[in-house]
PDB file of C-alpha atoms in Angstrom:
ATOM      1  CA  UNK A  12     125.033  60.295  60.152  1.00 97.00           C
ATOM      2  CA  UNK A  13     124.018  57.507  57.789  1.00 97.00           C
ATOM      3  CA  UNK A  14     125.379  53.972  58.169  1.00 97.00           C
ATOM      4  CA  UNK A  15     126.592  51.673  55.447  1.00 97.00           C
ATOM      5  CA  UNK A  16     127.830  48.121  55.899  1.00 97.00           C
ATOM      6  CA  UNK A  17     130.559  46.937  53.538  1.00 97.00           C
ATOM      7  CA  UNK A  18     130.684  43.146  53.103  1.00 96.00           C
ATOM      8  CA  UNK A  19     134.236  42.009  52.381  1.00 95.00           C
ATOM      9  CA  UNK A  20     134.202  38.280  53.121  1.00 94.00           C
ATOM     10  CA  UNK A  21     132.299  35.396  51.500  1.00 95.00           C
ATOM     11  CA  UNK A  22     133.880  32.479  53.369  1.00 94.00           C
ATOM     12  CA  UNK A  23     130.877  31.307  55.372  1.00 94.00           C
ATOM     13  CA  UNK A  24     130.222  28.170  57.432  1.00 93.00           C
ATOM     14  CA  UNK A  25     128.695  25.675  55.058  1.00 94.00           C
ATOM     15  CA  UNK A  26     130.976  26.591  52.146  1.00 94.00           C
ATOM     16  CA  UNK A  27     129.948  27.855  48.731  1.00 96.00           C
ATOM     17  CA  UNK A  28     126.393  26.548  49.077  1.00 97.00           C
ATOM     18  CA  UNK A  29     125.890  28.859  52.050  1.00 97.00           C
ATOM     19  CA  UNK A  30     126.815  32.070  50.207  1.00 97.00           C
ATOM     20  CA  UNK A  31     123.452  32.770  48.563  1.00 98.00           C
ATOM     21  CA  UNK A  32     121.243  32.114  51.616  1.00 98.00           C
ATOM     22  CA  UNK A  33     123.634  34.044  53.856  1.00 97.00           C
ATOM     23  CA  UNK A  34     123.579  37.079  51.558  1.00 97.00           C
ATOM     24  CA  UNK A  35     119.789  36.897  51.263  1.00 98.00           C
ATOM     25  CA  UNK A  36     119.536  36.869  55.050  1.00 97.00           C
ATOM     26  CA  UNK A  37     122.053  39.718  55.240  1.00 97.00           C
ATOM     27  CA  UNK A  38     119.875  41.795  52.914  1.00 97.00           C
ATOM     28  CA  UNK A  39     116.845  41.241  55.134  1.00 97.00           C
ATOM     29  CA  UNK A  40     118.897  41.973  58.252  1.00 97.00           C
ATOM     30  CA  UNK A  41     120.188  45.221  56.725  1.00 97.00           C
ATOM     31  CA  UNK A  42     116.620  46.384  56.102  1.00 96.00           C
ATOM     32  CA  UNK A  43     115.513  45.463  59.607  1.00 96.00           C
ATOM     33  CA  UNK A  44     118.580  47.168  61.109  1.00 96.00           C
ATOM     34  CA  UNK A  45     117.866  50.505  59.413  1.00 96.00           C
ATOM     35  CA  UNK A  46     121.074  50.354  57.375  1.00 97.00           C
ATOM     36  CA  UNK A  47     121.193  53.062  54.705  1.00 97.00           C
ATOM     37  CA  UNK A  48     123.735  51.527  52.320  1.00 98.00           C
ATOM     38  CA  UNK A  49     124.908  47.975  51.639  1.00 98.00           C
ATOM     39  CA  UNK A  50     128.065  47.464  49.601  1.00 98.00           C
ATOM     40  CA  UNK A  51     130.514  44.808  48.477  1.00 97.00           C
ATOM     41  CA  UNK A  52     134.015  44.966  46.999  1.00 94.00           C
ATOM     42  CA  UNK A  53     134.852  45.008  43.310  1.00 96.00           C
ATOM     43  CA  UNK A  54     137.626  42.436  43.059  1.00 95.00           C
ATOM     44  CA  UNK A  55     138.332  39.302  41.083  1.00 94.00           C
ATOM     45  CA  UNK A  56     140.387  37.818  43.941  1.00 95.00           C
ATOM     46  CA  UNK A  57     140.280  38.258  47.686  1.00 93.00           C
ATOM     47  CA  UNK A  58     142.763  40.904  48.797  1.00 89.00           C
ATOM     48  CA  UNK A  59     146.072  39.413  49.865  1.00 86.00           C
ATOM     49  CA  UNK A  60     147.511  40.760  53.091  1.00 78.00           C
ATOM     50  CA  UNK A  61     144.193  42.166  54.326  1.00 79.00           C
ATOM     51  CA  UNK A  62     143.539  39.453  56.890  1.00 83.00           C
ATOM     52  CA  UNK A  63     140.496  38.195  54.988  1.00 87.00           C
ATOM     53  CA  UNK A  64     141.997  35.035  53.546  1.00 85.00           C
ATOM     54  CA  UNK A  65     144.208  34.105  50.642  1.00 89.00           C
ATOM     55  CA  UNK A  66     143.580  35.294  47.068  1.00 92.00           C
ATOM     56  CA  UNK A  67     141.908  31.951  46.279  1.00 92.00           C
ATOM     57  CA  UNK A  68     139.236  32.529  48.948  1.00 93.00           C
ATOM     58  CA  UNK A  69     135.668  33.001  47.652  1.00 95.00           C
ATOM     59  CA  UNK A  70     135.117  36.340  45.914  1.00 95.00           C
ATOM     60  CA  UNK A  71     131.874  37.137  44.098  1.00 97.00           C
ATOM     61  CA  UNK A  72     131.558  39.308  41.014  1.00 97.00           C
ATOM     62  CA  UNK A  73     130.370  42.611  42.375  1.00 97.00           C
ATOM     63  CA  UNK A  74     127.510  43.762  40.169  1.00 98.00           C
ATOM     64  CA  UNK A  75     125.963  40.296  39.920  1.00 98.00           C
ATOM     65  CA  UNK A  76     125.962  40.337  43.719  1.00 98.00           C
ATOM     66  CA  UNK A  77     124.232  43.725  43.785  1.00 98.00           C
ATOM     67  CA  UNK A  78     121.535  42.366  41.472  1.00 97.00           C
ATOM     68  CA  UNK A  79     120.979  39.498  43.909  1.00 98.00           C
ATOM     69  CA  UNK A  80     120.838  41.880  46.870  1.00 98.00           C
ATOM     70  CA  UNK A  81     118.391  44.102  44.994  1.00 98.00           C
ATOM     71  CA  UNK A  82     115.953  41.185  44.976  1.00 97.00           C
ATOM     72  CA  UNK A  83     116.337  40.688  48.726  1.00 96.00           C
ATOM     73  CA  UNK A  84     116.050  44.315  49.839  1.00 97.00           C
ATOM     74  CA  UNK A  85     113.552  47.122  49.331  1.00 96.00           C
ATOM     75  CA  UNK A  86     115.031  50.343  50.692  1.00 96.00           C
ATOM     76  CA  UNK A  87     118.765  50.119  51.244  1.00 98.00           C
ATOM     77  CA  UNK A  88     121.035  51.746  48.650  1.00 98.00           C
ATOM     78  CA  UNK A  89     123.385  49.384  46.820  1.00 98.00           C
ATOM     79  CA  UNK A  90     126.891  49.938  45.498  1.00 98.00           C
ATOM     80  CA  UNK A  91     130.389  48.621  45.031  1.00 98.00           C
ATOM     81  CA  UNK A  92     132.971  50.285  47.238  1.00 96.00           C
ATOM     82  CA  UNK A  93     134.506  50.911  44.785  1.00 94.00           C
ATOM     83  CA  UNK A  94     134.557  49.857  41.133  1.00 96.00           C
ATOM     84  CA  UNK A  95     137.992  49.885  39.555  1.00 95.00           C
ATOM     85  CA  UNK A  96     137.979  51.910  36.341  1.00 95.00           C
ATOM     86  CA  UNK A  97     140.087  49.213  34.657  1.00 96.00           C
ATOM     87  CA  UNK A  98     137.659  46.354  35.314  1.00 96.00           C
ATOM     88  CA  UNK A  99     134.934  47.135  32.751  1.00 96.00           C
ATOM     89  CA  UNK A 100     134.547  49.204  29.616  1.00 97.00           C
ATOM     90  CA  UNK A 101     133.012  52.530  30.725  1.00 98.00           C
ATOM     91  CA  UNK A 102     129.914  52.293  28.512  1.00 98.00           C
ATOM     92  CA  UNK A 103     129.234  48.773  29.758  1.00 98.00           C
ATOM     93  CA  UNK A 104     129.701  49.998  33.330  1.00 98.00           C
ATOM     94  CA  UNK A 105     127.093  52.718  32.779  1.00 98.00           C
ATOM     95  CA  UNK A 106     124.735  50.089  31.363  1.00 98.00           C
ATOM     96  CA  UNK A 107     125.320  47.750  34.309  1.00 98.00           C
ATOM     97  CA  UNK A 108     124.694  50.416  36.940  1.00 98.00           C
ATOM     98  CA  UNK A 109     121.601  51.560  35.027  1.00 98.00           C
ATOM     99  CA  UNK A 110     120.320  47.984  35.156  1.00 98.00           C
ATOM    100  CA  UNK A 111     120.906  47.708  38.905  1.00 98.00           C
ATOM    101  CA  UNK A 112     119.137  51.039  39.402  1.00 98.00           C
ATOM    102  CA  UNK A 113     116.108  49.989  37.348  1.00 98.00           C
ATOM    103  CA  UNK A 114     115.799  46.555  38.959  1.00 97.00           C
ATOM    104  CA  UNK A 115     116.261  47.937  42.487  1.00 98.00           C
ATOM    105  CA  UNK A 116     113.682  50.679  42.060  1.00 98.00           C
ATOM    106  CA  UNK A 117     116.242  53.485  41.963  1.00 98.00           C
ATOM    107  CA  UNK A 118     118.704  52.450  44.665  1.00 98.00           C
ATOM    108  CA  UNK A 119     122.023  52.179  42.811  1.00 98.00           C
ATOM    109  CA  UNK A 120     125.130  54.201  43.630  1.00 98.00           C
ATOM    110  CA  UNK A 121     128.212  54.202  41.390  1.00 98.00           C
ATOM    111  CA  UNK A 122     131.444  54.035  43.360  1.00 98.00           C
ATOM    112  CA  UNK A 123     134.597  54.557  41.289  1.00 98.00           C
ATOM    113  CA  UNK A 124     138.339  54.467  41.795  1.00 97.00           C
ATOM    114  CA  UNK A 125     141.486  54.139  39.723  1.00 96.00           C
ATOM    115  CA  UNK A 126     142.145  50.471  40.708  1.00 95.00           C
ATOM    116  CA  UNK A 127     145.260  49.211  42.484  1.00 94.00           C
ATOM    117  CA  UNK A 128     145.319  45.377  42.781  1.00 95.00           C
ATOM    118  CA  UNK A 129     147.861  44.404  40.136  1.00 95.00           C
ATOM    119  CA  UNK A 130     147.880  40.674  40.932  1.00 95.00           C
ATOM    120  CA  UNK A 131     144.239  40.141  39.966  1.00 95.00           C
ATOM    121  CA  UNK A 132     144.717  42.040  36.704  1.00 97.00           C
ATOM    122  CA  UNK A 133     147.630  39.791  35.801  1.00 96.00           C
ATOM    123  CA  UNK A 134     145.713  36.679  36.881  1.00 96.00           C
ATOM    124  CA  UNK A 135     142.784  37.449  34.583  1.00 96.00           C
ATOM    125  CA  UNK A 136     144.769  39.021  31.761  1.00 97.00           C
ATOM    126  CA  UNK A 137     143.251  42.457  32.289  1.00 96.00           C
ATOM    127  CA  UNK A 138     145.585  45.336  31.345  1.00 96.00           C
ATOM    128  CA  UNK A 139     146.969  47.247  34.321  1.00 97.00           C
ATOM    129  CA  UNK A 140     148.366  50.514  32.977  1.00 97.00           C
ATOM    130  CA  UNK A 141     150.730  52.775  34.914  1.00 97.00           C
ATOM    131  CA  UNK A 142     149.071  54.925  37.551  1.00 96.00           C
ATOM    132  CA  UNK A 143     148.976  58.081  35.403  1.00 96.00           C
ATOM    133  CA  UNK A 144     147.096  56.276  32.642  1.00 97.00           C
ATOM    134  CA  UNK A 145     144.726  54.655  35.151  1.00 97.00           C
ATOM    135  CA  UNK A 146     143.702  58.122  36.302  1.00 97.00           C
ATOM    136  CA  UNK A 147     143.274  59.248  32.699  1.00 97.00           C
ATOM    137  CA  UNK A 148     141.001  56.268  32.145  1.00 98.00           C
ATOM    138  CA  UNK A 149     139.136  57.040  35.360  1.00 98.00           C
ATOM    139  CA  UNK A 150     138.410  60.571  34.164  1.00 98.00           C
ATOM    140  CA  UNK A 151     137.246  59.366  30.762  1.00 98.00           C
ATOM    141  CA  UNK A 152     135.054  56.784  32.501  1.00 98.00           C
ATOM    142  CA  UNK A 153     133.435  59.564  34.521  1.00 98.00           C
ATOM    143  CA  UNK A 154     132.815  61.594  31.369  1.00 98.00           C
ATOM    144  CA  UNK A 155     131.360  58.605  29.497  1.00 98.00           C
ATOM    145  CA  UNK A 156     129.100  57.552  32.345  1.00 98.00           C
ATOM    146  CA  UNK A 157     127.731  61.057  32.735  1.00 98.00           C
ATOM    147  CA  UNK A 158     127.107  61.281  28.985  1.00 98.00           C
ATOM    148  CA  UNK A 159     125.426  57.862  28.940  1.00 98.00           C
ATOM    149  CA  UNK A 160     123.110  59.084  31.704  1.00 98.00           C
ATOM    150  CA  UNK A 161     122.217  62.296  29.876  1.00 97.00           C
ATOM    151  CA  UNK A 162     120.108  63.163  26.829  1.00 96.00           C
ATOM    152  CA  UNK A 163     123.250  63.167  24.661  1.00 97.00           C
ATOM    153  CA  UNK A 164     123.429  59.813  22.862  1.00 96.00           C
ATOM    154  CA  UNK A 165     126.041  60.953  20.376  1.00 97.00           C
ATOM    155  CA  UNK A 166     129.668  59.857  20.019  1.00 98.00           C
ATOM    156  CA  UNK A 167     132.433  60.169  22.563  1.00 98.00           C
ATOM    157  CA  UNK A 168     136.026  60.779  21.545  1.00 97.00           C
ATOM    158  CA  UNK A 169     138.698  60.416  24.195  1.00 96.00           C
ATOM    159  CA  UNK A 170     142.325  59.441  24.345  1.00 97.00           C
ATOM    160  CA  UNK A 171     141.632  55.896  25.555  1.00 97.00           C
ATOM    161  CA  UNK A 172     137.970  55.312  24.637  1.00 98.00           C
ATOM    162  CA  UNK A 173     136.050  56.066  21.448  1.00 98.00           C
ATOM    163  CA  UNK A 174     132.319  55.407  21.235  1.00 98.00           C
ATOM    164  CA  UNK A 175     130.260  55.787  18.068  1.00 98.00           C
ATOM    165  CA  UNK A 176     127.074  56.161  20.159  1.00 97.00           C
ATOM    166  CA  UNK A 177     126.185  56.523  23.823  1.00 98.00           C
ATOM    167  CA  UNK A 178     122.663  55.088  23.642  1.00 97.00           C
ATOM    168  CA  UNK A 179     121.527  53.846  27.055  1.00 98.00           C
ATOM    169  CA  UNK A 180     118.040  52.398  27.274  1.00 97.00           C
ATOM    170  CA  UNK A 181     116.503  52.076  29.763  1.00 98.00           C
ATOM    171  CA  UNK A 182     117.932  55.057  31.567  1.00 98.00           C
ATOM    172  CA  UNK A 183     118.289  54.813  35.357  1.00 98.00           C
ATOM    173  CA  UNK A 184     115.221  55.549  37.441  1.00 98.00           C
ATOM    174  CA  UNK A 185     117.304  57.865  39.627  1.00 97.00           C
ATOM    175  CA  UNK A 186     117.372  61.284  38.038  1.00 94.00           C
ATOM    176  CA  UNK A 187     119.386  63.034  36.903  1.00 95.00           C
ATOM    177  CA  UNK A 188     121.497  59.909  37.483  1.00 97.00           C
ATOM    178  CA  UNK A 189     122.601  57.523  40.245  1.00 98.00           C
ATOM    179  CA  UNK A 190     124.947  59.248  42.706  1.00 98.00           C
ATOM    180  CA  UNK A 191     128.617  59.037  41.754  1.00 98.00           C
ATOM    181  CA  UNK A 192     131.072  58.435  44.600  1.00 98.00           C
ATOM    182  CA  UNK A 193     134.840  58.531  44.080  1.00 98.00           C
ATOM    183  CA  UNK A 194     136.936  56.615  46.579  1.00 96.00           C
ATOM    184  CA  UNK A 195     140.398  57.706  47.644  1.00 94.00           C
ATOM    185  CA  UNK A 196     142.216  60.659  49.105  1.00 94.00           C
ATOM    186  CA  UNK A 197     144.816  61.478  46.476  1.00 94.00           C
ATOM    187  CA  UNK A 198     145.205  65.232  46.747  1.00 95.00           C
ATOM    188  CA  UNK A 199     146.232  66.162  43.197  1.00 95.00           C
ATOM    189  CA  UNK A 200     144.138  63.798  41.092  1.00 97.00           C
ATOM    190  CA  UNK A 201     141.443  61.950  43.043  1.00 97.00           C
ATOM    191  CA  UNK A 202     140.040  64.914  44.952  1.00 98.00           C
ATOM    192  CA  UNK A 203     140.158  67.053  41.812  1.00 98.00           C
ATOM    193  CA  UNK A 204     138.015  64.455  40.041  1.00 98.00           C
ATOM    194  CA  UNK A 205     135.593  64.470  42.986  1.00 98.00           C
ATOM    195  CA  UNK A 206     135.222  68.233  42.642  1.00 98.00           C
ATOM    196  CA  UNK A 207     134.745  68.067  38.880  1.00 98.00           C
ATOM    197  CA  UNK A 208     132.518  65.014  38.411  1.00 98.00           C
ATOM    198  CA  UNK A 209     131.250  63.410  41.620  1.00 98.00           C
ATOM    199  CA  UNK A 210     128.408  63.695  44.083  1.00 98.00           C
ATOM    200  CA  UNK A 211     130.331  62.139  46.998  1.00 98.00           C
ATOM    201  CA  UNK A 212     133.831  61.337  48.187  1.00 98.00           C
ATOM    202  CA  UNK A 213     134.919  58.398  50.322  1.00 97.00           C
ATOM    203  CA  UNK A 214     137.936  58.586  52.617  1.00 97.00           C
ATOM    204  CA  UNK A 215     139.350  56.183  55.158  1.00 94.00           C
ATOM    205  CA  UNK A 216     138.805  56.978  58.826  1.00 94.00           C
ATOM    206  CA  UNK A 217     139.795  55.225  62.015  1.00 84.00           C
ATOM    207  CA  UNK A 218     143.054  54.464  63.783  1.00 78.00           C
ATOM    208  CA  UNK A 219     145.245  55.174  60.756  1.00 73.00           C
ATOM    209  CA  UNK A 220     143.373  58.283  59.581  1.00 78.00           C
ATOM    210  CA  UNK A 221     142.432  60.583  62.427  1.00 91.00           C
ATOM    211  CA  UNK A 222     139.889  63.438  62.155  1.00 95.00           C
ATOM    212  CA  UNK A 223     142.604  66.004  61.538  1.00 95.00           C
ATOM    213  CA  UNK A 224     143.871  63.971  58.567  1.00 95.00           C
ATOM    214  CA  UNK A 225     140.387  63.729  57.106  1.00 96.00           C
ATOM    215  CA  UNK A 226     139.970  67.460  57.662  1.00 96.00           C
ATOM    216  CA  UNK A 227     143.163  68.121  55.701  1.00 96.00           C
ATOM    217  CA  UNK A 228     141.772  66.086  52.771  1.00 97.00           C
ATOM    218  CA  UNK A 229     138.454  67.923  52.907  1.00 98.00           C
ATOM    219  CA  UNK A 230     140.228  71.273  52.972  1.00 98.00           C
ATOM    220  CA  UNK A 231     142.019  70.288  49.764  1.00 98.00           C
ATOM    221  CA  UNK A 232     138.721  69.127  48.256  1.00 98.00           C
ATOM    222  CA  UNK A 233     137.270  72.566  49.053  1.00 98.00           C
ATOM    223  CA  UNK A 234     140.122  74.220  47.135  1.00 98.00           C
ATOM    224  CA  UNK A 235     139.490  71.964  44.121  1.00 98.00           C
ATOM    225  CA  UNK A 236     135.773  72.758  44.303  1.00 98.00           C
ATOM    226  CA  UNK A 237     136.523  76.471  44.217  1.00 97.00           C
ATOM    227  CA  UNK A 238     138.758  76.008  41.167  1.00 97.00           C
ATOM    228  CA  UNK A 239     136.156  73.879  39.376  1.00 97.00           C
ATOM    229  CA  UNK A 240     133.240  76.158  40.262  1.00 97.00           C
ATOM    230  CA  UNK A 241     131.595  73.356  42.273  1.00 97.00           C
ATOM    231  CA  UNK A 242     129.535  73.898  45.404  1.00 97.00           C
ATOM    232  CA  UNK A 243     131.614  72.189  48.105  1.00 98.00           C
ATOM    233  CA  UNK A 244     128.500  71.768  50.238  1.00 97.00           C
ATOM    234  CA  UNK A 245     126.894  69.672  47.514  1.00 96.00           C
ATOM    235  CA  UNK A 246     129.571  66.961  47.774  1.00 98.00           C
ATOM    236  CA  UNK A 247     128.609  64.304  50.313  1.00 98.00           C
ATOM    237  CA  UNK A 248     131.518  63.479  52.607  1.00 98.00           C
ATOM    238  CA  UNK A 249     131.660  59.794  53.536  1.00 98.00           C
ATOM    239  CA  UNK A 250     134.223  57.610  55.289  1.00 97.00           C
ATOM    240  CA  UNK A 251     134.995  53.915  55.452  1.00 96.00           C
ATOM    241  CA  UNK A 252     135.756  52.957  59.045  1.00 95.00           C
ATOM    242  CA  UNK A 253     139.000  51.001  58.991  1.00 90.00           C
ATOM    243  CA  UNK A 254     138.903  49.897  62.631  1.00 90.00           C
ATOM    244  CA  UNK A 255     137.128  46.781  63.864  1.00 88.00           C
ATOM    245  CA  UNK A 256     133.939  47.418  65.796  1.00 89.00           C
ATOM    246  CA  UNK A 257     132.000  45.266  68.230  1.00 92.00           C
ATOM    247  CA  UNK A 258     128.277  45.686  67.536  1.00 93.00           C
ATOM    248  CA  UNK A 259     127.110  45.722  71.148  1.00 93.00           C
ATOM    249  CA  UNK A 260     125.991  48.524  73.462  1.00 94.00           C
ATOM    250  CA  UNK A 261     129.520  49.492  74.504  1.00 94.00           C
ATOM    251  CA  UNK A 262     130.824  49.283  70.938  1.00 93.00           C
ATOM    252  CA  UNK A 263     127.982  51.392  69.573  1.00 94.00           C
ATOM    253  CA  UNK A 264     128.498  54.111  72.177  1.00 95.00           C
ATOM    254  CA  UNK A 265     132.262  54.154  71.599  1.00 94.00           C
ATOM    255  CA  UNK A 266     131.859  54.343  67.818  1.00 95.00           C
ATOM    256  CA  UNK A 267     129.376  57.214  68.057  1.00 95.00           C
ATOM    257  CA  UNK A 268     131.741  59.087  70.364  1.00 95.00           C
ATOM    258  CA  UNK A 269     134.635  58.660  67.938  1.00 94.00           C
ATOM    259  CA  UNK A 270     132.523  59.550  64.895  1.00 96.00           C
ATOM    260  CA  UNK A 271     131.323  62.798  66.444  1.00 96.00           C
ATOM    261  CA  UNK A 272     134.598  64.470  65.446  1.00 96.00           C
ATOM    262  CA  UNK A 273     134.046  63.411  61.829  1.00 96.00           C
ATOM    263  CA  UNK A 274     130.443  64.589  61.879  1.00 97.00           C
ATOM    264  CA  UNK A 275     131.737  67.998  62.981  1.00 97.00           C
ATOM    265  CA  UNK A 276     133.785  68.089  59.759  1.00 97.00           C
ATOM    266  CA  UNK A 277     130.682  67.543  57.650  1.00 97.00           C
ATOM    267  CA  UNK A 278     130.958  63.765  57.215  1.00 97.00           C
ATOM    268  CA  UNK A 279     127.419  62.459  56.713  1.00 97.00           C
ATOM    269  CA  UNK A 280     127.919  58.700  56.227  1.00 98.00           C
ATOM    270  CA  UNK A 281     130.154  55.945  57.581  1.00 97.00           C
ATOM    271  CA  UNK A 282     130.694  52.509  56.041  1.00 97.00           C
ATOM    272  CA  UNK A 283     131.401  49.769  58.590  1.00 97.00           C
ATOM    273  CA  UNK A 284     133.162  46.503  57.786  1.00 94.00           C
ATOM    274  CA  UNK A 285     132.282  43.256  59.580  1.00 93.00           C
ATOM    275  CA  UNK A 286     135.577  41.727  58.471  1.00 89.00           C
ATOM    276  CA  UNK A 287     135.454  37.988  59.148  1.00 89.00           C
ATOM    277  CA  UNK A 288     132.397  38.272  61.405  1.00 91.00           C
ATOM    278  CA  UNK A 289     129.250  36.427  60.336  1.00 93.00           C
ATOM    279  CA  UNK A 290     127.401  39.172  58.420  1.00 95.00           C
ATOM    280  CA  UNK A 291     123.826  38.507  59.559  1.00 97.00           C
ATOM    281  CA  UNK A 292     124.730  38.584  63.245  1.00 96.00           C
ATOM    282  CA  UNK A 293     126.877  41.658  62.664  1.00 96.00           C
ATOM    283  CA  UNK A 294     124.043  43.495  60.918  1.00 97.00           C
ATOM    284  CA  UNK A 295     121.578  42.591  63.653  1.00 97.00           C
ATOM    285  CA  UNK A 296     124.019  43.848  66.268  1.00 96.00           C
ATOM    286  CA  UNK A 297     124.485  47.093  64.358  1.00 96.00           C
ATOM    287  CA  UNK A 298     120.726  47.546  64.182  1.00 97.00           C
ATOM    288  CA  UNK A 299     120.283  46.941  67.880  1.00 96.00           C
ATOM    289  CA  UNK A 300     123.231  48.884  69.267  1.00 96.00           C
ATOM    290  CA  UNK A 301     124.878  51.115  66.645  1.00 96.00           C
ATOM    291  CA  UNK A 302     122.249  52.565  64.311  1.00 95.00           C
ATOM    292  CA  UNK A 303     120.559  54.693  66.967  1.00 95.00           C
ATOM    293  CA  UNK A 304     123.580  56.537  68.386  1.00 95.00           C
ATOM    294  CA  UNK A 305     125.244  57.010  64.980  1.00 96.00           C
ATOM    295  CA  UNK A 306     122.053  58.197  63.251  1.00 96.00           C
ATOM    296  CA  UNK A 307     121.723  60.744  66.053  1.00 96.00           C
ATOM    297  CA  UNK A 308     125.016  62.466  65.119  1.00 92.00           C
TER     298      UNK A 308
END
């Protein structure tokens, strides 16, 4: 099972001046630890009620951060977990991810979701449509991104987006395109979009989403794949671990034991969150105590 680390906190000792050197060190630590994927959130404000600080706590723009991490890493894949479809125009999003892929040597992943954090939309004056429209926009975003990453540079005509051209130069290094991951477990809409457009799904796992609950979601994904004519085995099954972990020998062994049930379901990657822990020390601990037993699953 592959390991990702999802950085969710930028409040470091030393204040704002410490953010860049801490992230640079985190990139180096991720490489040394054998981490497969390094991700950050896509938010304008820190998430209220998540135990990570108030909405006015430091929050970096996601894709700028990935560009910085690309310069401080050489092998780890880079993504946002996940991009809200409302945050950027779809064609611009395709261009941004293409840029990250080119500058990282082909290591970009596009994570996408329908968006949910209404407060930050209101704060920045970004439209926050009703949920049904957000999913319509998500599907059109998926269609536009895939067209931008293809040989078709013609127009796109949708209900919410109309493009006269879909020229995208340079194209991503990753061919046929960077992997597309859709986050969320919505059974009627989200998992259908995974089956129709994506290369990977991302579900929550841990104390509030046991293996049998993840299995139920994957069973529904399999039904959608059959309806869409998609090979279910081609979809990578990934989870974000919602429980805190202690990156020491005991914590690594316990995590591997708990993840074995998810591996048996076909889950091939887990994203761990350090929470408020200092990220460099967390990554080093993961490399020393967690990577081995989890990679062995």
